[in-house]
JSON list of C-alpha atoms in Angstrom, two decimals:
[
{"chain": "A", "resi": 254, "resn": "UNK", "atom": "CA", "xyz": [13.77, -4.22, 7.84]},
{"chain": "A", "resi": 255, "resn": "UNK", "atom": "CA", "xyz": [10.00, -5.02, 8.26]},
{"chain": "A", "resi": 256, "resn": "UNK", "atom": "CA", "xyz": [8.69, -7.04, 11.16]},
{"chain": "A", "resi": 257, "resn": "UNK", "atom": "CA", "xyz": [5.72, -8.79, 12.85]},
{"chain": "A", "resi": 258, "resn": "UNK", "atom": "CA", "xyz": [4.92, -6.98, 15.86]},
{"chain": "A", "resi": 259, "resn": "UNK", "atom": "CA", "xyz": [3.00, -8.34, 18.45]},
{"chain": "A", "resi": 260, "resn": "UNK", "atom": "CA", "xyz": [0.88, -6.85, 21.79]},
{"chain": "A", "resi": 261, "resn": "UNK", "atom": "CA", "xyz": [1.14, -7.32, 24.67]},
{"chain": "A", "resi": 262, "resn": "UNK", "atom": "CA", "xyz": [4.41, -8.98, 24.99]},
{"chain": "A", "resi": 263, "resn": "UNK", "atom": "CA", "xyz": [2.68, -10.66, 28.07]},
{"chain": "A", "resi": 264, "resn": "UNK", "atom": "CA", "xyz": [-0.81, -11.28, 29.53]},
{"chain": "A", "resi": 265, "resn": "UNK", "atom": "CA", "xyz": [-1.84, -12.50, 32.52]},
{"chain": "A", "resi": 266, "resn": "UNK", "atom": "CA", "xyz": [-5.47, -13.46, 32.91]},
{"chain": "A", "resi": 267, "resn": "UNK", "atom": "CA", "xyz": [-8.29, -14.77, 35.04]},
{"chain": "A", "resi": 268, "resn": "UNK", "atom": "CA", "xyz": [-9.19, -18.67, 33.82]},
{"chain": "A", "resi": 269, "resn": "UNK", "atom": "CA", "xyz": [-12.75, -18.04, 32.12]},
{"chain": "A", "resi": 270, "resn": "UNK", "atom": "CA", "xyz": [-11.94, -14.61, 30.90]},
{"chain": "A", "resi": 271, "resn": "UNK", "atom": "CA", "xyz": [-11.45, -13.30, 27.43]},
{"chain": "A", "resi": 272, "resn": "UNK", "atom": "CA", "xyz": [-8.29, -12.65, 25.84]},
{"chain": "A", "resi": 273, "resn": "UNK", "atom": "CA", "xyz": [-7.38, -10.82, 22.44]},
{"chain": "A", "resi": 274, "resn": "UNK", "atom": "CA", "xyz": [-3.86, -10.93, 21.16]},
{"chain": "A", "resi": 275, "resn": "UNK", "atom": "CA", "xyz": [-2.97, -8.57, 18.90]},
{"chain": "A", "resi": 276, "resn": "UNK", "atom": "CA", "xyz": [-0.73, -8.85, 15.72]},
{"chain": "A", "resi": 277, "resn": "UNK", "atom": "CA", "xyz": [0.89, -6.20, 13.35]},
{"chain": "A", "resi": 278, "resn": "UNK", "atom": "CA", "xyz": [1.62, -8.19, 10.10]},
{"chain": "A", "resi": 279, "resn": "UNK", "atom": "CA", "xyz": [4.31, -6.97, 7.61]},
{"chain": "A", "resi": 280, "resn": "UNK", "atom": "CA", "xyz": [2.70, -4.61, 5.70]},
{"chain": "A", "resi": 281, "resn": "UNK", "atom": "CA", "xyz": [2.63, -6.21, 1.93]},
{"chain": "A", "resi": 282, "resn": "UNK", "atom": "CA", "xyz": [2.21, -9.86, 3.10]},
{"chain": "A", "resi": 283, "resn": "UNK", "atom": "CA", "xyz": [-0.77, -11.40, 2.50]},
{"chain": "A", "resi": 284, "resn": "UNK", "atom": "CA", "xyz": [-1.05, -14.70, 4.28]},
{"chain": "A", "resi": 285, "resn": "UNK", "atom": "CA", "xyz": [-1.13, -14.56, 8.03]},
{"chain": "A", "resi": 286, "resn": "UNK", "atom": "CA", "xyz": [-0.99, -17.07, 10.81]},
{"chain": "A", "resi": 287, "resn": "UNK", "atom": "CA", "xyz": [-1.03, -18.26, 14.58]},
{"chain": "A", "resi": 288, "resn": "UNK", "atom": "CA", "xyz": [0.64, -20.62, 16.37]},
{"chain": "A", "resi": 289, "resn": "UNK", "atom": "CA", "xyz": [1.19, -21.63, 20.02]},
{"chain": "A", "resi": 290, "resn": "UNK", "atom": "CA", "xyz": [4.01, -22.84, 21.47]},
{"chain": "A", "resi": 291, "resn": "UNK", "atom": "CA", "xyz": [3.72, -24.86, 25.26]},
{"chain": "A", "resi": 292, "resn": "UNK", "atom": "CA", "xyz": [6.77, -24.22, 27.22]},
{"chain": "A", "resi": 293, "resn": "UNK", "atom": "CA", "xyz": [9.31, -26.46, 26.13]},
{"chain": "A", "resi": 294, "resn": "UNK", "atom": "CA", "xyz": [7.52, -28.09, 23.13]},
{"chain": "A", "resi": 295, "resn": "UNK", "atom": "CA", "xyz": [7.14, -27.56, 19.93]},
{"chain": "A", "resi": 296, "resn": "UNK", "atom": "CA", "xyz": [5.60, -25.08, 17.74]},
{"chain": "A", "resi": 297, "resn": "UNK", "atom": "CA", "xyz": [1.85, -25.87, 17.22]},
{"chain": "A", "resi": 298, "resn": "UNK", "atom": "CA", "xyz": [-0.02, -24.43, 13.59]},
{"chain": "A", "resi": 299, "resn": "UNK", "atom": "CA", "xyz": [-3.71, -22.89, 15.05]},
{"chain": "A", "resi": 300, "resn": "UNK", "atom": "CA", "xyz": [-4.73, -21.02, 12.08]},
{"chain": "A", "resi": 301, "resn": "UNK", "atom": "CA", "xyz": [-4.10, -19.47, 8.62]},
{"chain": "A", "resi": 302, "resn": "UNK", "atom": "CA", "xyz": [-5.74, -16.60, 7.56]},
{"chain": "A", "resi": 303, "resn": "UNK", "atom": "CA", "xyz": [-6.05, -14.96, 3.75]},
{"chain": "A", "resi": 304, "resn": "UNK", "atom": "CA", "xyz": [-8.18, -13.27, 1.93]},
{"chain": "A", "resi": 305, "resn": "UNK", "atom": "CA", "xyz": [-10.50, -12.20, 4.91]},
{"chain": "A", "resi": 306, "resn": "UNK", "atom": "CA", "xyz": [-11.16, -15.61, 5.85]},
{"chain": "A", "resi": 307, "resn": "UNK", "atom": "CA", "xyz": [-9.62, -18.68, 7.23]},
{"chain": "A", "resi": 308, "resn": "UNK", "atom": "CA", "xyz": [-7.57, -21.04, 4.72]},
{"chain": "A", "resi": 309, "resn": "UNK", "atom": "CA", "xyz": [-6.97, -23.76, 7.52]},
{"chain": "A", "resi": 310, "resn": "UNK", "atom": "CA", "xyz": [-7.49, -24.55, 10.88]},
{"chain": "A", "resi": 311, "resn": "UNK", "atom": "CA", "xyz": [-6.21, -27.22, 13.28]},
{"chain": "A", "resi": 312, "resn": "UNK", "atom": "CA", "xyz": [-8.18, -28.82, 15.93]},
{"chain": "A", "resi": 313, "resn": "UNK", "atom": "CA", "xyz": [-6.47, -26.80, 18.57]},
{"chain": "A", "resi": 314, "resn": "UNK", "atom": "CA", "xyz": [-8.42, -24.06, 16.93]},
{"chain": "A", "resi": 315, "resn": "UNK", "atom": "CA", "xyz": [-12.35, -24.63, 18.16]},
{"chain": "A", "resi": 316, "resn": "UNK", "atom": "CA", "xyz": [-14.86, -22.78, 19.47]},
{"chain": "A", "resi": 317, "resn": "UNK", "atom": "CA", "xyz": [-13.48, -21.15, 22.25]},
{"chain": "A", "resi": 318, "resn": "UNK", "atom": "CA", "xyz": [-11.02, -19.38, 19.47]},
{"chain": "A", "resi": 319, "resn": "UNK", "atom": "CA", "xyz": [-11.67, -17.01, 16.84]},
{"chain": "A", "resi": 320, "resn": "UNK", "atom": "CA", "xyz": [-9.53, -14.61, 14.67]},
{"chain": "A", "resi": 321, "resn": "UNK", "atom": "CA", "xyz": [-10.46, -10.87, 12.77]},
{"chain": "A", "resi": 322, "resn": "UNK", "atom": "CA", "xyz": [-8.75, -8.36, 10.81]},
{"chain": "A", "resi": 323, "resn": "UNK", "atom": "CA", "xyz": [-10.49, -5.14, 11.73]},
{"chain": "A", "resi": 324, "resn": "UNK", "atom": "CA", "xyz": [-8.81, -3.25, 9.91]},
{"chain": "A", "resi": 325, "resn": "UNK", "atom": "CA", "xyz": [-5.89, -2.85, 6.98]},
{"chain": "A", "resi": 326, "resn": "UNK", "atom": "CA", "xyz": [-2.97, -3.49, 9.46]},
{"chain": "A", "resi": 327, "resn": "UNK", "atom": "CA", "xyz": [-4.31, -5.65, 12.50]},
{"chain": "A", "resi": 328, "resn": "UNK", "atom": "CA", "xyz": [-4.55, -9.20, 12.78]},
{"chain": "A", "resi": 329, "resn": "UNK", "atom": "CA", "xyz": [-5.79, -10.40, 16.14]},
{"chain": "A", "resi": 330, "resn": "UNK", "atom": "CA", "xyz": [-6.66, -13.77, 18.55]},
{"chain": "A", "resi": 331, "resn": "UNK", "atom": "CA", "xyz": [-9.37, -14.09, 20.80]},
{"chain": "A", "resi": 332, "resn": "UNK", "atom": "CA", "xyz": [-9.55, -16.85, 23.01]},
{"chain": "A", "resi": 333, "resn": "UNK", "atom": "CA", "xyz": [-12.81, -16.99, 24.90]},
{"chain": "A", "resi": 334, "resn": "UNK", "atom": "CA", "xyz": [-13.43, -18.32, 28.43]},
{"chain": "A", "resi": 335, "resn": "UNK", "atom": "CA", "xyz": [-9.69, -19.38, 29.15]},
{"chain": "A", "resi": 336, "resn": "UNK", "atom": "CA", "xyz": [-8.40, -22.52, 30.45]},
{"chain": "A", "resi": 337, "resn": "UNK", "atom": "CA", "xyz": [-5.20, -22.93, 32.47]},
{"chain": "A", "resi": 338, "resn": "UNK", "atom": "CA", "xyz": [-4.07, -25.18, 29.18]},
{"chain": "A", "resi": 339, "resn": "UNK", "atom": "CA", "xyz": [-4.39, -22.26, 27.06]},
{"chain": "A", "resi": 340, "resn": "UNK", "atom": "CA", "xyz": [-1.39, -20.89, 29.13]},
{"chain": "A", "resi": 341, "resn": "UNK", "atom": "CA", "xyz": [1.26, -20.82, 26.07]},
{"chain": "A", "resi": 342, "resn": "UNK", "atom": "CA", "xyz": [3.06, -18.28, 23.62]},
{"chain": "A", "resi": 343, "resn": "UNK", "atom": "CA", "xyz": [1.34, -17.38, 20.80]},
{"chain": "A", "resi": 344, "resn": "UNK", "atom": "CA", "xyz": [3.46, -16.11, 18.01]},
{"chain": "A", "resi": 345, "resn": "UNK", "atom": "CA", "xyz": [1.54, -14.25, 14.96]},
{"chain": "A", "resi": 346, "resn": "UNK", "atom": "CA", "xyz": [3.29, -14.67, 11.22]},
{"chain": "A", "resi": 347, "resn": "UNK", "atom": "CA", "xyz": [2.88, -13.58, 8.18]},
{"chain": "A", "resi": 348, "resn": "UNK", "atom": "CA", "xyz": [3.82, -14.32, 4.77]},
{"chain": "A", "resi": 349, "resn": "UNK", "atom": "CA", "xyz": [4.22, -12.96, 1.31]},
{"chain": "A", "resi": 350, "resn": "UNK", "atom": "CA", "xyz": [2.18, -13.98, -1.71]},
{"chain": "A", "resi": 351, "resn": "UNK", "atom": "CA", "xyz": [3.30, -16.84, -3.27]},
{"chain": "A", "resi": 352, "resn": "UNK", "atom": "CA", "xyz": [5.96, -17.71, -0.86]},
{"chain": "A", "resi": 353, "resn": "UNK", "atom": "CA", "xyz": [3.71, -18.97, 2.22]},
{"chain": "A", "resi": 354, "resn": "UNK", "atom": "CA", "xyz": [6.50, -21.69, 2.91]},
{"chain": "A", "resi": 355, "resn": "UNK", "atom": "CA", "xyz": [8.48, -18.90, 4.32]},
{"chain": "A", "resi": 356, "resn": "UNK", "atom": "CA", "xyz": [7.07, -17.20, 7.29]},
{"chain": "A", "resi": 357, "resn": "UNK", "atom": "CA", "xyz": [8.14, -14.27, 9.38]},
{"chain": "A", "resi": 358, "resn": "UNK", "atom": "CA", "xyz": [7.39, -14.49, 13.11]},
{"chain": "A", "resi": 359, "resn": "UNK", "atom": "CA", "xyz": [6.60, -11.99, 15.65]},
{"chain": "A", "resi": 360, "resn": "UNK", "atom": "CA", "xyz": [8.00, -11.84, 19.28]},
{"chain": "A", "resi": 361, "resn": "UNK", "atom": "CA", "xyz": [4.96, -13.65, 20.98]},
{"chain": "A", "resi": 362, "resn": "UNK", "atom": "CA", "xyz": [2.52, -12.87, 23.20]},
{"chain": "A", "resi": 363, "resn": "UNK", "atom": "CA", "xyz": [3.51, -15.02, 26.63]},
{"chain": "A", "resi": 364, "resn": "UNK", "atom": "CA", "xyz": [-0.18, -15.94, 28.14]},
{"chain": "A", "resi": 365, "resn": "UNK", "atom": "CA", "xyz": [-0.73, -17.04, 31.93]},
{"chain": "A", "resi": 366, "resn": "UNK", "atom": "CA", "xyz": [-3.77, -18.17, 32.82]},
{"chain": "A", "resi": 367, "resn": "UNK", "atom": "CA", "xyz": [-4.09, -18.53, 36.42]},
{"chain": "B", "resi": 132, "resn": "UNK", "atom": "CA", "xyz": [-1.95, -35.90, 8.89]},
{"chain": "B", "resi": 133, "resn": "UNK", "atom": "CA", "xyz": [1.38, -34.71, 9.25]},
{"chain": "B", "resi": 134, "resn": "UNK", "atom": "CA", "xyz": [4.07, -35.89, 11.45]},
{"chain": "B", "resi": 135, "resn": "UNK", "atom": "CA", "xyz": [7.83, -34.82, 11.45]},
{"chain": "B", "resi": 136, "resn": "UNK", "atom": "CA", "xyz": [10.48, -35.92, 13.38]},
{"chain": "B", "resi": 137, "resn": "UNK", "atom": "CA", "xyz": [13.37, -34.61, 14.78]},
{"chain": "B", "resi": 138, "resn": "UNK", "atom": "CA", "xyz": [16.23, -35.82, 17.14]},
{"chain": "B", "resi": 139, "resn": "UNK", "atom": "CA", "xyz": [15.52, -34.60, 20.18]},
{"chain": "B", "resi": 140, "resn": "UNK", "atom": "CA", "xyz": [19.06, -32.95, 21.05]},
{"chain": "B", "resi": 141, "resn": "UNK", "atom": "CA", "xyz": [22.36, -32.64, 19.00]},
{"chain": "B", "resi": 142, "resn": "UNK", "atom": "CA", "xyz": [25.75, -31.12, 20.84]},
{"chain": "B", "resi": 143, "resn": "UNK", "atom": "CA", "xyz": [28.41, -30.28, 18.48]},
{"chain": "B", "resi": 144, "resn": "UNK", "atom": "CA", "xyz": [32.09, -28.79, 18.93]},
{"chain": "B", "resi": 145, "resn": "UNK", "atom": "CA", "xyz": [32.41, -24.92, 17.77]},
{"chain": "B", "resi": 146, "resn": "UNK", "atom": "CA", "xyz": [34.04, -25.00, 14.62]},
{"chain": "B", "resi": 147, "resn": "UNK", "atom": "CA", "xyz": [32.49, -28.21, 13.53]},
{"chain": "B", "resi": 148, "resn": "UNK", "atom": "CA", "xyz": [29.83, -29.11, 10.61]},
{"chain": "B", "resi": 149, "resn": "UNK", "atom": "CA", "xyz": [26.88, -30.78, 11.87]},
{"chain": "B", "resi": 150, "resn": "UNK", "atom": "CA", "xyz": [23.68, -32.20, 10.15]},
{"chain": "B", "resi": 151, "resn": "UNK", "atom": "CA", "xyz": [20.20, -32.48, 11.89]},
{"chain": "B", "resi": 152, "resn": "UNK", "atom": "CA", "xyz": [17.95, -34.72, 10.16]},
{"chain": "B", "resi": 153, "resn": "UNK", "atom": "CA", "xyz": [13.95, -34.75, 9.71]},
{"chain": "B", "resi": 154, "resn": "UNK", "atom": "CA", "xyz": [11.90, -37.02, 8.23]},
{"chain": "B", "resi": 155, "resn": "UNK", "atom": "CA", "xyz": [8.08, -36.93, 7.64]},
{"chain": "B", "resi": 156, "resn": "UNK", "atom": "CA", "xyz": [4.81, -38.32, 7.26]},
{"chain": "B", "resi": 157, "resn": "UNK", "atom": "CA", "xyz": [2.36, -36.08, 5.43]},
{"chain": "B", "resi": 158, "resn": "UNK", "atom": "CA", "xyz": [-0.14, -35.45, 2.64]},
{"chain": "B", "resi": 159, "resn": "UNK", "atom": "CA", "xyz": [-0.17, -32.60, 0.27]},
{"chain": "B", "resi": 160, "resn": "UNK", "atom": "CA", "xyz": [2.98, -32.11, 0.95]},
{"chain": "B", "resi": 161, "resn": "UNK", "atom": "CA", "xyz": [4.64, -28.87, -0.85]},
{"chain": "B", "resi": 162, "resn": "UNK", "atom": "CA", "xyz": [8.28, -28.64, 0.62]},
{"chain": "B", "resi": 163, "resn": "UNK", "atom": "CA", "xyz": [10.08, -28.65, 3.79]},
{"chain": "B", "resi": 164, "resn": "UNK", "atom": "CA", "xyz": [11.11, -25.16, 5.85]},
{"chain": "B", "resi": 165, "resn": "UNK", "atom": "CA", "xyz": [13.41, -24.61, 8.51]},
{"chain": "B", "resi": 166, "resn": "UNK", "atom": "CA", "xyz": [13.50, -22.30, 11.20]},
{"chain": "B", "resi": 167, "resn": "UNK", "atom": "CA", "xyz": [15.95, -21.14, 14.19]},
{"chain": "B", "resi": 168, "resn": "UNK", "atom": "CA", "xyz": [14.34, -20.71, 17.59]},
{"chain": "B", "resi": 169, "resn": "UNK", "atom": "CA", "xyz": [16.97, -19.27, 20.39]},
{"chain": "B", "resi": 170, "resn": "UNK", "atom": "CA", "xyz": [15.47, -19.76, 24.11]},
{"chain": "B", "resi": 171, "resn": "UNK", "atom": "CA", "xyz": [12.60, -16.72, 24.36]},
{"chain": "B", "resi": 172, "resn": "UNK", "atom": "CA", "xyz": [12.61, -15.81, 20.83]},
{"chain": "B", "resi": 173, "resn": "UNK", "atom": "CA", "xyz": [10.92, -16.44, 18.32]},
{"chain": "B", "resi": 174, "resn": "UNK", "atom": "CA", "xyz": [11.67, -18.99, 15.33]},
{"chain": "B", "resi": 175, "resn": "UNK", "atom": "CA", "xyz": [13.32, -17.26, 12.30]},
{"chain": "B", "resi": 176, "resn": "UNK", "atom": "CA", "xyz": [13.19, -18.74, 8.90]},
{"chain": "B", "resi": 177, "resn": "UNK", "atom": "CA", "xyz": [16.18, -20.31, 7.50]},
{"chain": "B", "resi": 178, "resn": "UNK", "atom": "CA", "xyz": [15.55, -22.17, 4.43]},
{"chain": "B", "resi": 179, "resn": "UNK", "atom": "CA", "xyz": [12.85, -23.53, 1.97]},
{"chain": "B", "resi": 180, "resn": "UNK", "atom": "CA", "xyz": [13.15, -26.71, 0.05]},
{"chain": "B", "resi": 181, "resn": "UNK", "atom": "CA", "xyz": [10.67, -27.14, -3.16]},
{"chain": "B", "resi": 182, "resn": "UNK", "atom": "CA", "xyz": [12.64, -29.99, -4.95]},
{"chain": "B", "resi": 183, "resn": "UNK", "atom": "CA", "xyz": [15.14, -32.30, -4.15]},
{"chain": "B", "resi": 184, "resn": "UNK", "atom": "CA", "xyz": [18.16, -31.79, -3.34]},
{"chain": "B", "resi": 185, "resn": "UNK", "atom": "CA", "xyz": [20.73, -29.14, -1.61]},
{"chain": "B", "resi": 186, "resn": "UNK", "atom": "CA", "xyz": [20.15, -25.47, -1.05]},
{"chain": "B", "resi": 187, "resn": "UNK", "atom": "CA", "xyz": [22.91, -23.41, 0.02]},
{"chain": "B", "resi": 188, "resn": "UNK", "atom": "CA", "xyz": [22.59, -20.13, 2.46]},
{"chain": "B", "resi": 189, "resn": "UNK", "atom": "CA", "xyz": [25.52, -19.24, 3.89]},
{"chain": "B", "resi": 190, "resn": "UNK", "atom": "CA", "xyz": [26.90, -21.22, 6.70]},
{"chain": "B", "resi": 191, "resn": "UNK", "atom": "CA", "xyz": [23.20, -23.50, 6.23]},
{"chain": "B", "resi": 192, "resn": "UNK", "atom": "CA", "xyz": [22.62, -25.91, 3.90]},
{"chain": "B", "resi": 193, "resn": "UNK", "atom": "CA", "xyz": [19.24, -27.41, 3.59]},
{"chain": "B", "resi": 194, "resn": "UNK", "atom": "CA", "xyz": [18.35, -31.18, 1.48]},
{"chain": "B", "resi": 195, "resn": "UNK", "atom": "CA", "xyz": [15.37, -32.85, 0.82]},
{"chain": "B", "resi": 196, "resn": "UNK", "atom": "CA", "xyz": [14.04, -36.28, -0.17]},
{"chain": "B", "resi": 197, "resn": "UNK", "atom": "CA", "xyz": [10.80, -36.81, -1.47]},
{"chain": "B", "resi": 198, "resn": "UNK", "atom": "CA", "xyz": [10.92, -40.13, -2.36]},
{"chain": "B", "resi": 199, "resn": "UNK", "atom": "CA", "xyz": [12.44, -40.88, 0.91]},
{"chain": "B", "resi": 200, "resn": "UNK", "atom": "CA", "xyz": [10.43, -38.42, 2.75]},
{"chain": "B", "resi": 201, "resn": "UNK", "atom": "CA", "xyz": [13.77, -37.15, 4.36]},
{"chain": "B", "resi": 202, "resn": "UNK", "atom": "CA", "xyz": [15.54, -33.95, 4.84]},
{"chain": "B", "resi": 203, "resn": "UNK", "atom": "CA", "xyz": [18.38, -32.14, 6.24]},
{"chain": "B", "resi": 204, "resn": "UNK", "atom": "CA", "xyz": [19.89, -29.53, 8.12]},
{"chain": "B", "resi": 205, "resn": "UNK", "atom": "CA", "xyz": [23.63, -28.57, 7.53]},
{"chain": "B", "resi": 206, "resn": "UNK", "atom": "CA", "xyz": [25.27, -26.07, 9.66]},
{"chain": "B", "resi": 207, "resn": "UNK", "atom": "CA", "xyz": [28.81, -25.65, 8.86]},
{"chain": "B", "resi": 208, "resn": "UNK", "atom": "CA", "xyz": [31.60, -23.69, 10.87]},
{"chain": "B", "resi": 209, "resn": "UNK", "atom": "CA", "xyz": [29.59, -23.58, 14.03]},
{"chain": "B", "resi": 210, "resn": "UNK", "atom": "CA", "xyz": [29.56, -20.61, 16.13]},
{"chain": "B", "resi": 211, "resn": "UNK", "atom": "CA", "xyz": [28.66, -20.33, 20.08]},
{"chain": "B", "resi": 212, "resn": "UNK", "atom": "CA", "xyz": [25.45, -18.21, 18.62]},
{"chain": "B", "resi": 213, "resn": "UNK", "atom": "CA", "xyz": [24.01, -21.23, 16.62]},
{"chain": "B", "resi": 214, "resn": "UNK", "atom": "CA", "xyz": [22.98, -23.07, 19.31]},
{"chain": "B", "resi": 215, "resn": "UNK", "atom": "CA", "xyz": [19.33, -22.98, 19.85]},
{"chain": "B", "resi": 216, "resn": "UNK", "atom": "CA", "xyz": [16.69, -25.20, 18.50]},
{"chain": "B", "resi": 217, "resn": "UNK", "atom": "CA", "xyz": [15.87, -26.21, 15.04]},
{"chain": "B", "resi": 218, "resn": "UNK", "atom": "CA", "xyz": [12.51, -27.29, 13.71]},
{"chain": "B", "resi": 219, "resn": "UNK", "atom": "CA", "xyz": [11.36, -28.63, 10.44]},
{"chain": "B", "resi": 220, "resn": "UNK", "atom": "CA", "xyz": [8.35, -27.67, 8.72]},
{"chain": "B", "resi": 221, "resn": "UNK", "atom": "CA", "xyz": [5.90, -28.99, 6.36]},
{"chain": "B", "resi": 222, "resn": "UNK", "atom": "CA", "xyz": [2.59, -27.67, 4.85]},
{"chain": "B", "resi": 223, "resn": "UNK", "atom": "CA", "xyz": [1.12, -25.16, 2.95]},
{"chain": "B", "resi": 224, "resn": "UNK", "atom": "CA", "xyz": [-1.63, -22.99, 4.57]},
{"chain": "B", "resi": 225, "resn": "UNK", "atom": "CA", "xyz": [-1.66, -25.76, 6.93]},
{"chain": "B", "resi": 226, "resn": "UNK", "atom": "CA", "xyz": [1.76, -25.58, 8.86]},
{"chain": "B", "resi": 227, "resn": "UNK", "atom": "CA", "xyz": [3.26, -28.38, 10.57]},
{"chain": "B", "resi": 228, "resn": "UNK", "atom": "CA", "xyz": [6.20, -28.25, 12.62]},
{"chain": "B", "resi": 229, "resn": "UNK", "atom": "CA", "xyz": [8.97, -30.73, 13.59]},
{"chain": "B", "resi": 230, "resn": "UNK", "atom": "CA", "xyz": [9.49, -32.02, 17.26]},
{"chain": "B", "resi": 231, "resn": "UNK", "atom": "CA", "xyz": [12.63, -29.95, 17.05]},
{"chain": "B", "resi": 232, "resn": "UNK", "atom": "CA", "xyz": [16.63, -30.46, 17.77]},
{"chain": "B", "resi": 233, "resn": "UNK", "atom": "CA", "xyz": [17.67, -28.32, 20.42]},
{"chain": "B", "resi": 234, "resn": "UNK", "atom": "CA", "xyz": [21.89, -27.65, 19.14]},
{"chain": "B", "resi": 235, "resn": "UNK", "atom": "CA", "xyz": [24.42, -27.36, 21.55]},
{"chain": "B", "resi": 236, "resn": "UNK", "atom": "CA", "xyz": [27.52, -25.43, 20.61]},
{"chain": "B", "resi": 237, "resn": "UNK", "atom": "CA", "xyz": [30.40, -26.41, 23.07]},
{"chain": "B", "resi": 238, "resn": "UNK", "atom": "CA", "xyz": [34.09, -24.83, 23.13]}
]
């Protein structure tokens, strides 16, 4: 069965350094998406992405983050200049045309900012 | 905005149906998702609700409200392995999540 995949499983980082978190999307899916989730709380919507650009955004997503699809497959996060409150999992998604309601997760990417 | 609640914990007895309920404040609304999220993993869809009423998948059952912006989660026949936490979800390209019910099987 196709899955999200998602690298590196974990990332431990410098606060002020860059990070890029990268996402394998199902192959055929069209719509794709990140989220973080604070340990312990709930799942927070950062970004949707189709079509080569961004659909939505929240206000989590400023500045400081950014998303690209280099190429057919990838689908990745930077976070710029990282704050100890970016310290989270970030799970990538993706979902098929016409049924964005129902999204398929990857494992996360845990990120420690110390 | 979009706001969805969510009792914050649930403990049932294996065996046993139980119903975890979510209701919501949004606009543009377009349905209401659930998904599964077991401690470390990630959340795995488990039902989509366009219209009112029941949806039936498996063990799950899913029901929504519009009118009273309300919905449902039915899990019947609980096993030890359903415990984990439960969020709603609302939105379209713009995905909100529920606070989430964390479900605790007991013996």
């Amino acid at each position: 069965e196709p899955e999200v995949t998602q690298t590196p499983s974990h990332q431990v980082t410098q606060m002020g350094q860059e990070v890029i978190l990268r996402c394998v999307p199902i192959s055929n899916h069209l719509y794709f998406y990140w989220y973080r989730q604070i340990l312990g709380q709930k799942v927070e919507f950062l970004v949707s992405f189709y079509n080569n650009e961004i659909s939505e955004k929240s206000e989590i997503f400023d500045d400081q983050f950014s998303v690209e699809r280099p190429d057919g497959s990838n689908f990745t996060l930077k976070i710029r200049s990282t704050k100890l409150e970016d310290s989270a999992m970030y799970f990538c998604a993706s979902a098929d045309w016409g049924r964005e309601t129902t999204q398929y997760f990857g494992p996360g990417t845990r990120l420690l900012v110390l | 905005g979009q706001s969805l609640e969510q009792p914050s914990e649930v403990t049932a007895v294996e065996g046993a149906i139980v119903q975890i309920n979510c209701t919501y404040q949004t606009s543009g609304f377009y349905g209401l998702s659930w998904y599964q999220q077991h401690d470390g993993g990630a959340p795995t869809f488990l039902s989509y609700n366009a219209l009112d009423g029941l949806e039936e998948t498996g063990r799950f059952s899913s029901f929504l409200s519009r009118s009273d912006s309300y919905g449902y989660l039915l899990l019947q026949e609980l096993q030890m392995k359903d415990s984990a936490s439960y969020f709603c979800a609302g939105g379209y390209q713009k995905v909100t999540f529920g606070t989430g019910t964390k479900l605790q099987v007991i013996p």
